Short mmCIF file of C-alpha atoms and ligand atoms in Angstrom, two decimals:
data_model
loop_
_atom_site.label_atom_id
_atom_site.label_comp_id
_atom_site.label_asym_id
_atom_site.label_seq_id
_atom_site.Cartn_x
_atom_site.Cartn_y
_atom_site.Cartn_z
CA UNK A 1 144.64 81.42 85.77
CA UNK A 2 142.84 78.25 86.79
CA UNK A 3 139.91 76.98 84.76
CA UNK A 4 137.11 76.47 87.27
CA UNK A 5 136.11 72.99 86.52
CA UNK A 6 133.10 72.28 84.34
CA UNK A 7 132.36 68.93 85.92
CA UNK A 8 132.08 70.36 89.42
CA UNK A 9 128.39 69.55 89.13
CA UNK A 10 129.32 65.89 89.36
CA UNK A 11 130.81 66.52 92.77
CA UNK A 12 128.27 69.12 93.77
CA UNK A 13 127.77 67.63 97.21
CA UNK A 14 131.33 68.55 98.00
CA UNK A 15 132.30 72.16 98.37
CA UNK A 16 135.42 72.07 96.24
CA UNK A 17 135.54 75.82 95.85
CA UNK A 18 138.50 76.68 93.68
CA UNK A 19 140.32 73.44 94.52
CA UNK A 20 141.98 71.57 91.66
CA UNK A 21 140.13 68.54 90.34
CA UNK A 22 142.77 65.98 89.42
CA UNK A 23 140.80 63.24 87.71
CA UNK A 24 137.18 62.99 86.62
CA UNK A 25 134.80 61.30 84.19
CA UNK A 26 133.16 63.50 81.63
CA UNK A 27 130.88 62.36 78.78
CA UNK A 28 132.53 59.00 78.28
CA UNK A 29 136.06 60.34 78.70
CA UNK A 30 138.55 60.37 81.55
CA UNK A 31 139.81 63.90 82.14
CA UNK A 32 142.94 64.53 84.15
CA UNK A 33 145.46 67.22 84.89
CA UNK A 34 148.71 66.38 83.11
CA UNK A 35 150.98 66.55 86.14
CA UNK A 36 154.12 66.17 84.05
CA UNK A 37 153.50 69.69 82.73
CA UNK A 38 153.21 71.33 86.16
CA UNK A 39 154.11 73.84 87.42
CA UNK A 40 154.56 75.71 84.16
CA UNK A 41 151.32 74.61 82.46
CA UNK A 42 147.97 73.58 83.89
CA UNK A 43 146.77 71.32 81.09
CA UNK A 44 143.92 68.82 81.07
CA UNK A 45 144.14 65.66 78.98
CA UNK A 46 141.22 63.47 77.92
CA UNK A 47 141.37 59.72 77.36
CA UNK A 48 138.95 57.32 75.71
CA UNK A 49 141.09 54.14 75.83
CA UNK A 50 142.10 52.20 78.92
CA UNK A 51 145.51 51.53 77.35
CA UNK A 52 146.16 55.28 77.49
CA UNK A 53 145.15 55.40 81.15
CA UNK A 54 147.75 52.70 81.82
CA UNK A 55 150.39 54.78 80.02
CA UNK A 56 149.29 57.91 81.91
CA UNK A 57 149.70 56.17 85.27
CA UNK A 58 153.11 54.80 84.28
CA UNK A 59 154.47 58.13 83.02
CA UNK A 60 153.07 60.02 86.08
CA UNK A 61 150.55 62.11 84.15
CA UNK A 62 148.44 61.11 87.14
CA UNK A 63 150.16 60.00 90.35
CA UNK A 64 149.55 59.78 94.10
CA UNK A 65 147.97 56.67 95.62
CA UNK A 66 144.27 57.68 95.73
CA UNK A 67 144.39 59.44 92.34
CA UNK A 68 145.82 56.40 90.56
CA UNK A 69 143.14 54.23 92.17
CA UNK A 70 140.39 56.45 90.77
CA UNK A 71 142.12 56.74 87.37
CA UNK A 72 142.39 52.93 87.19
CA UNK A 73 138.69 52.51 88.10
CA UNK A 74 137.75 54.91 85.30
CA UNK A 75 140.18 53.01 83.03
CA UNK A 76 138.14 49.86 83.68
CA UNK A 77 135.00 51.76 82.66
CA UNK A 78 136.67 52.75 79.40
CA UNK A 79 137.62 49.10 78.86
CA UNK A 80 133.99 48.06 79.34
CA UNK A 81 132.78 50.65 76.84
CA UNK A 82 135.59 49.84 74.37
CA UNK A 83 134.74 46.14 74.45
CA UNK A 84 132.81 44.66 71.52
CA UNK A 85 131.55 41.84 73.75
CA UNK A 86 128.14 40.40 72.94
CA UNK A 87 127.64 38.75 76.33
CA UNK A 88 128.77 39.09 79.95
CA UNK A 89 131.43 36.36 79.76
CA UNK A 90 133.15 38.09 76.84
CA UNK A 91 132.92 41.45 78.57
CA UNK A 92 134.41 40.10 81.81
CA UNK A 93 137.20 38.50 79.82
CA UNK A 94 138.00 41.84 78.08
CA UNK A 95 137.91 43.53 81.47
CA UNK A 96 140.37 40.99 82.90
CA UNK A 97 142.81 41.98 80.16
CA UNK A 98 142.42 45.66 81.11
CA UNK A 99 142.76 44.75 84.80
CA UNK A 100 146.09 43.02 84.18
CA UNK A 101 147.48 45.93 82.18
CA UNK A 102 146.35 48.59 84.67
CA UNK A 103 147.51 46.60 87.67
CA UNK A 104 151.01 46.25 86.25
CA UNK A 105 151.53 50.01 85.92
CA UNK A 106 152.80 50.78 89.42
CA UNK A 107 153.42 48.20 92.14
CA UNK A 108 153.68 50.03 95.47
CA UNK A 109 150.51 52.06 96.11
CA UNK A 110 147.75 49.71 97.26
CA UNK A 111 144.89 52.00 96.18
CA UNK A 112 145.45 50.91 92.58
CA UNK A 113 144.72 47.24 93.22
CA UNK A 114 142.06 48.12 95.81
CA UNK A 115 140.07 50.08 93.20
CA UNK A 116 140.64 47.53 90.42
CA UNK A 117 139.48 44.64 92.61
CA UNK A 118 136.35 46.48 93.70
CA UNK A 119 135.44 47.33 90.10
CA UNK A 120 135.93 43.71 88.99
CA UNK A 121 133.81 42.51 91.91
CA UNK A 122 131.06 44.96 90.92
CA UNK A 123 131.31 43.84 87.27
CA UNK A 124 130.76 40.20 88.24
CA UNK A 125 127.44 41.16 89.83
CA UNK A 126 125.96 42.39 86.51
CA UNK A 127 123.53 40.28 84.52
CA UNK A 128 123.95 41.90 81.13
CA UNK A 129 126.59 43.85 79.23
CA UNK A 130 124.68 47.09 79.71
CA UNK A 131 124.10 46.42 83.39
CA UNK A 132 127.81 45.78 83.96
CA UNK A 133 128.78 48.96 82.12
CA UNK A 134 126.33 51.10 84.05
CA UNK A 135 127.09 49.35 87.35
CA UNK A 136 130.84 49.89 87.19
CA UNK A 137 130.54 53.47 85.99
CA UNK A 138 128.20 54.41 88.85
CA UNK A 139 130.51 52.57 91.21
CA UNK A 140 133.65 54.33 89.94
CA UNK A 141 131.97 57.72 90.16
CA UNK A 142 131.15 56.87 93.75
CA UNK A 143 134.78 55.95 94.47
CA UNK A 144 135.76 59.36 93.07
CA UNK A 145 133.14 61.22 95.11
CA UNK A 146 133.98 59.27 98.25
CA UNK A 147 137.62 60.20 97.83
CA UNK A 148 136.73 63.88 98.29
CA UNK A 149 134.42 63.35 101.28
CA UNK A 150 136.97 60.97 102.87
CA UNK A 151 139.73 63.56 102.53
CA UNK A 152 137.51 66.21 104.09
CA UNK A 153 136.77 63.97 107.09
CA UNK A 154 140.41 62.98 107.41
CA UNK A 155 141.41 66.63 107.14
CA UNK A 156 139.01 67.61 109.90
CA UNK A 157 140.29 64.86 112.20
CA UNK A 158 143.89 65.90 111.59
CA UNK A 159 143.16 69.61 112.00
CA UNK A 160 142.28 69.00 115.66
CA UNK A 161 145.96 68.28 116.27
CA UNK A 162 147.17 71.54 114.80
CA UNK A 163 147.77 74.63 116.89
CA UNK A 164 147.48 78.14 115.58
CA UNK A 165 150.76 79.33 114.06
CA UNK A 166 152.32 75.92 113.34
CA UNK A 167 154.89 75.29 110.65
CA UNK A 168 154.31 71.90 109.07
CA UNK A 169 156.87 70.08 107.00
CA UNK A 170 155.61 67.78 104.27
CA UNK A 171 157.39 65.54 101.79
CA UNK A 172 156.34 64.67 98.21
CA UNK A 173 152.77 65.60 97.28
CA UNK A 174 149.85 64.25 99.27
CA UNK A 175 147.51 67.00 98.19
CA UNK A 176 144.68 67.67 95.75
CA UNK A 177 146.95 66.51 92.97
CA UNK A 178 147.47 63.10 94.60
CA UNK A 179 143.74 62.55 95.11
CA UNK A 180 140.56 63.56 93.30
CA UNK A 181 140.63 66.81 95.27
CA UNK A 182 141.52 68.31 98.69
CA UNK A 183 144.32 65.87 99.55
CA UNK A 184 145.31 63.88 102.61
CA UNK A 185 148.35 65.47 104.31
CA UNK A 186 147.56 68.77 102.60
CA UNK A 187 143.88 68.17 103.37
CA UNK A 188 144.79 68.39 107.06
CA UNK A 189 146.49 71.72 106.38
CA UNK A 190 143.49 72.96 104.37
CA UNK A 191 141.10 71.92 107.14
CA UNK A 192 143.23 73.63 109.81
CA UNK A 193 143.11 76.82 107.78
CA UNK A 194 139.37 76.50 107.22
CA UNK A 195 138.96 76.29 110.99
CA UNK A 196 140.70 79.65 111.30
CA UNK A 197 144.21 78.55 112.25
CA UNK A 198 147.25 80.11 110.70
CA UNK A 199 149.45 77.36 109.27
CA UNK A 200 152.61 77.63 107.22
CA UNK A 201 154.20 74.86 105.21
CA UNK A 202 157.74 73.80 104.46
CA UNK A 203 157.81 71.50 101.43
CA UNK A 204 160.76 69.37 100.42
CA UNK A 205 161.65 69.39 96.72
CA UNK A 206 161.37 65.57 96.66
CA UNK A 207 164.05 64.54 94.24
CA UNK A 208 164.28 63.07 91.71
CA UNK A 209 160.77 63.67 90.31
CA UNK A 210 160.25 66.91 92.26
CA UNK A 211 156.68 66.33 93.43
CA UNK A 212 157.35 68.83 96.24
CA UNK A 213 158.45 71.73 94.09
CA UNK A 214 156.39 70.98 90.99
CA UNK A 215 153.16 69.92 92.69
CA UNK A 216 152.94 70.72 96.42
CA UNK A 217 154.32 74.25 96.00
CA UNK A 218 152.03 74.75 92.99
CA UNK A 219 148.81 73.68 94.67
CA UNK A 220 149.49 75.46 97.96
CA UNK A 221 150.30 78.68 96.12
CA UNK A 222 147.16 78.19 94.06
CA UNK A 223 145.15 78.06 97.29
CA UNK A 224 147.01 80.98 98.88
CA UNK A 225 148.69 78.87 101.58
CA UNK A 226 152.10 80.05 102.78
CA UNK A 227 154.71 77.59 101.51
CA UNK A 228 158.49 77.59 101.39
CA UNK A 229 160.53 75.03 99.48
CA UNK A 230 163.67 73.42 100.82
CA UNK A 231 166.10 70.98 99.23
CA UNK A 232 165.63 67.46 100.62
CA UNK A 233 169.08 67.78 102.12
CA UNK A 234 167.98 70.72 104.34
CA UNK A 235 165.48 68.73 106.42
CA UNK A 236 167.93 68.13 109.29
CA UNK A 237 169.06 71.73 109.34
CA UNK A 238 165.59 73.31 109.41
CA UNK A 239 164.54 70.90 112.14
CA UNK A 240 167.67 71.63 114.20
CA UNK A 241 166.88 75.35 113.90
CA UNK A 242 163.39 74.74 115.38
CA UNK A 243 161.71 75.90 112.21
CA UNK A 244 159.31 72.92 112.09
CA UNK A 245 156.60 72.10 114.63
CA UNK A 246 155.18 68.97 113.00
CA UNK A 247 155.60 66.68 110.00
CA UNK A 248 152.64 65.36 108.03
CA UNK A 249 153.11 63.08 105.02
CA UNK A 250 150.85 60.83 102.96
CA UNK A 251 151.16 57.09 102.36
CA UNK A 252 151.08 54.65 99.49
CA UNK A 253 150.43 51.65 101.70
CA UNK A 254 150.04 51.10 105.44
CA UNK A 255 150.49 47.57 106.78
CA UNK A 256 148.69 46.07 109.80
CA UNK A 257 151.90 46.54 111.78
CA UNK A 258 151.87 50.29 111.12
CA UNK A 259 154.76 50.22 108.65
CA UNK A 260 154.23 53.00 106.12
CA UNK A 261 155.33 52.87 102.49
CA UNK A 262 155.66 56.36 101.06
CA UNK A 263 157.79 58.45 98.72
CA UNK A 264 161.51 57.82 98.90
CA UNK A 265 163.01 60.08 101.56
CA UNK A 266 160.07 59.80 103.96
CA UNK A 267 162.05 57.47 106.22
CA UNK A 268 164.91 59.98 106.44
CA UNK A 269 162.46 62.73 107.35
CA UNK A 270 160.96 60.51 110.08
CA UNK A 271 164.39 59.70 111.53
CA UNK A 272 165.30 63.38 111.58
CA UNK A 273 161.97 64.27 113.19
CA UNK A 274 162.60 61.68 115.90
CA UNK A 275 166.12 63.06 116.50
CA UNK A 276 164.63 66.53 117.02
CA UNK A 277 161.53 65.37 118.92
CA UNK A 278 159.17 66.71 116.27
CA UNK A 279 155.91 64.74 115.96
CA UNK A 280 155.78 62.82 112.67
CA UNK A 281 152.25 62.07 111.40
CA UNK A 282 150.97 60.08 108.44
CA UNK A 283 147.65 60.98 106.79
CA UNK A 284 146.07 58.07 104.92
CA UNK A 285 142.54 57.02 103.99
CA UNK A 286 141.41 53.50 104.88
CA UNK A 287 141.73 52.56 101.18
CA UNK A 288 145.53 52.89 101.65
CA UNK A 289 145.68 50.15 104.31
CA UNK A 290 146.78 46.65 103.39
CA UNK A 291 145.98 44.33 106.26
CA UNK A 292 147.06 41.17 104.47
CA UNK A 293 150.61 41.69 103.24
CA UNK A 294 153.90 41.48 105.06
CA UNK A 295 156.76 43.90 104.36
CA UNK A 296 158.56 41.39 102.16
CA UNK A 297 155.52 40.96 99.89
CA UNK A 298 155.56 44.58 98.74
CA UNK A 299 157.43 45.59 95.61
CA UNK A 300 159.21 48.90 95.87
CA UNK A 301 159.01 50.49 92.45
CA UNK A 302 162.42 51.03 90.87
CA UNK A 303 162.25 53.87 88.37
CA UNK A 304 164.29 54.77 85.30
CA UNK A 305 167.98 55.58 85.97
CA UNK A 306 167.55 58.65 83.77
CA UNK A 307 165.71 60.37 86.66
CA UNK A 308 169.05 60.34 88.53
CA UNK A 309 171.50 60.64 85.66
CA UNK A 310 169.86 63.72 84.16
CA UNK A 311 168.29 66.94 85.33
CA UNK A 312 165.86 67.64 82.53
CA UNK A 313 167.90 66.98 79.43
CA UNK A 314 171.22 67.79 81.08
CA UNK A 315 173.45 64.84 81.98
CA UNK A 316 174.73 65.22 85.56
CA UNK A 317 176.58 61.94 86.14
CA UNK A 318 179.40 60.11 84.36
CA UNK A 319 178.42 57.74 81.58
CA UNK A 320 178.12 54.15 82.70
CA UNK A 321 177.77 54.82 86.44
CA UNK A 322 175.47 52.43 88.31
CA UNK A 323 172.22 53.83 89.72
CA UNK A 324 169.74 52.83 92.42
CA UNK A 325 166.43 54.63 92.05
CA UNK A 326 163.83 53.24 94.47
CA UNK A 327 160.68 55.37 94.38
CA UNK A 328 159.41 54.50 97.88
CA UNK A 329 160.73 53.62 101.32
CA UNK A 330 159.37 52.17 104.55
CA UNK A 331 158.93 54.09 107.78
CA UNK A 332 158.68 51.84 110.84
CA UNK A 333 155.83 52.36 113.32
CA UNK A 334 158.08 53.46 116.18
CA UNK A 335 158.84 56.71 114.33
CA UNK A 336 155.17 57.59 113.77
CA UNK A 337 153.26 59.69 116.34
CA UNK A 338 149.87 58.96 114.77
CA UNK A 339 148.14 57.88 111.56
CA UNK A 340 145.31 60.23 110.62
CA UNK A 341 142.39 58.53 108.86
CA UNK A 342 138.83 59.54 108.01
CA UNK A 343 137.64 57.44 110.95
CA UNK A 344 140.04 58.46 113.72
CA UNK A 345 143.65 59.18 114.52
CA UNK A 346 145.35 55.85 115.08
CA UNK A 347 147.76 55.80 118.00
CA UNK A 348 150.59 53.40 118.78
CA UNK A 349 150.73 50.48 119.29
CA UNK A 350 149.41 50.29 115.72
CA UNK A 351 148.92 46.53 115.67
CA UNK A 352 146.14 47.06 118.22
CA UNK A 353 144.67 50.33 116.97
CA UNK A 354 144.63 49.17 113.34
CA UNK A 355 143.07 45.82 114.22
CA UNK A 356 140.40 47.58 116.28
CA UNK A 357 139.52 50.41 113.88
CA UNK A 358 140.33 49.47 110.30
CA UNK A 359 138.09 47.23 108.22
CA UNK A 360 138.62 47.05 104.49
CA UNK A 361 136.06 46.37 101.80
CA UNK A 362 137.76 44.21 99.15
O1 MRU B 1 155.40 58.54 92.88
P1 MRU B 1 154.19 59.28 93.35
O2 MRU B 1 154.23 60.74 93.03
O3 MRU B 1 152.91 58.61 92.92
O4 MRU B 1 154.25 59.16 94.94
C1 MRU B 1 153.25 59.76 95.71
C2 MRU B 1 153.46 59.63 97.16
O5 MRU B 1 154.38 59.00 97.63
C3 MRU B 1 152.40 60.22 98.05
O6 MRU B 1 152.96 60.68 99.24
C4 MRU B 1 151.36 59.15 98.36
O7 MRU B 1 150.87 58.56 97.21
C5 MRU B 1 150.23 59.69 99.16
S1 MRU B 1 149.12 60.61 98.19
C6 MRU B 1 147.80 61.09 99.12
#
C-alpha cells in the first residue's frame, strides 16, 4: 500500500524502515504527504514555489510543529531559487518577502519561526547568490535530517519510562506525520516497541480537524501498532476505568516556565490525568522550546468557524450561531510529570530544569 520512499537515500544515515516520510526535498522540489487526504488516500504533492508552501502550511497539507518548521525552511530554499536577484542584497530582500509570508501562516508552533530565523541567519553569511542558495539548501537538509535523529534520541529517552504492557493515551498527532519521520510522542511509543516492550495506544479523535483519527490511527496502523480510537469526550471515562497507564502528547511551544502549548483539548486531558493520578508527559524536541516569550506574547491560532459548524459538507449547527475555535491550549507545569527531550527528561520544577538543560540556537 505504501510507496517506499525514493528519497530515503537522502536520509540514509537514519534507519527509517517503512516509516512515512512527511516532507523532503527532491530535485529542486519540496515533496510532502498531503495530510488533508488521509486516511483515505496517501498522496504526495510536489511544490516549486514558496507561495504554495505557505498555502500548504495554512491549509494543513503539512502540519505538526517540527514538520512545518522543515517545510518552511525548504520554502525559503524555493524562494532563493525562484529569485531573479543578480546580487546578494537583492536575494536577501526577496528572501525577506518569503520569510514574512511563511511566518504569517500559523502563529502558535515555535518551530516555524525557529527554522525561518536560522535559514535567514545562514543566508546572511553567504558572499554570493550561488553561495547563499547552496548554503541554505545544505542547512535545510540538515534541519530535516536532524529532525529524524532528534526524534530517535527523544524516543529512546522516553522509552526508558515505559513498562511492558502499558496503555498510552495520546492526543492529536505527534507522530511521523507531524515531523519529518518517527515522531515525538509516537516516537517514544515506537522506541518502546523497538526495545521489545508491548505497548498499546488509545488515541483521541481530536476534534474538529480529527488529527487523532485521520493521522495518528493511520500511522500507527501502518506500523502495526495496536491503537484504539476514542471520542475526545471519553477521556475521563477511560481513565476512570483504569484503561490508561500514561499520557504522552507533543507540543507546539514550551515556555521557560514549563507551560506547554499544544492541540486544543490537551489541557483537558492533563486535568483528567491529574484527577486519576495518571502520569502526563510531554515529548518535545529542543527546537520547540521558546525561552524568551511569556504566555501573553503567544498567539493562539483561531481557525475557521466552518470546522465547528460543519462535519465535512454537512451543516451541524444553526445558521448564525457564534463560534469559538481556538486550535491550541496551554497546559500548566503543575500538571506535567516530565518533558521528554532528545537531551534528557526534564523534571519539575521546570524553571530550574529548563534553565539548566535547554540552550537554543537562534
Ligand atoms: O494543528 P496541528 O495539527 O498542526 O497541531 C499539531 C499539534 O498540536 C501537535 O501535537 C504538535 O505540533 C506536536 S507535533 C510533534
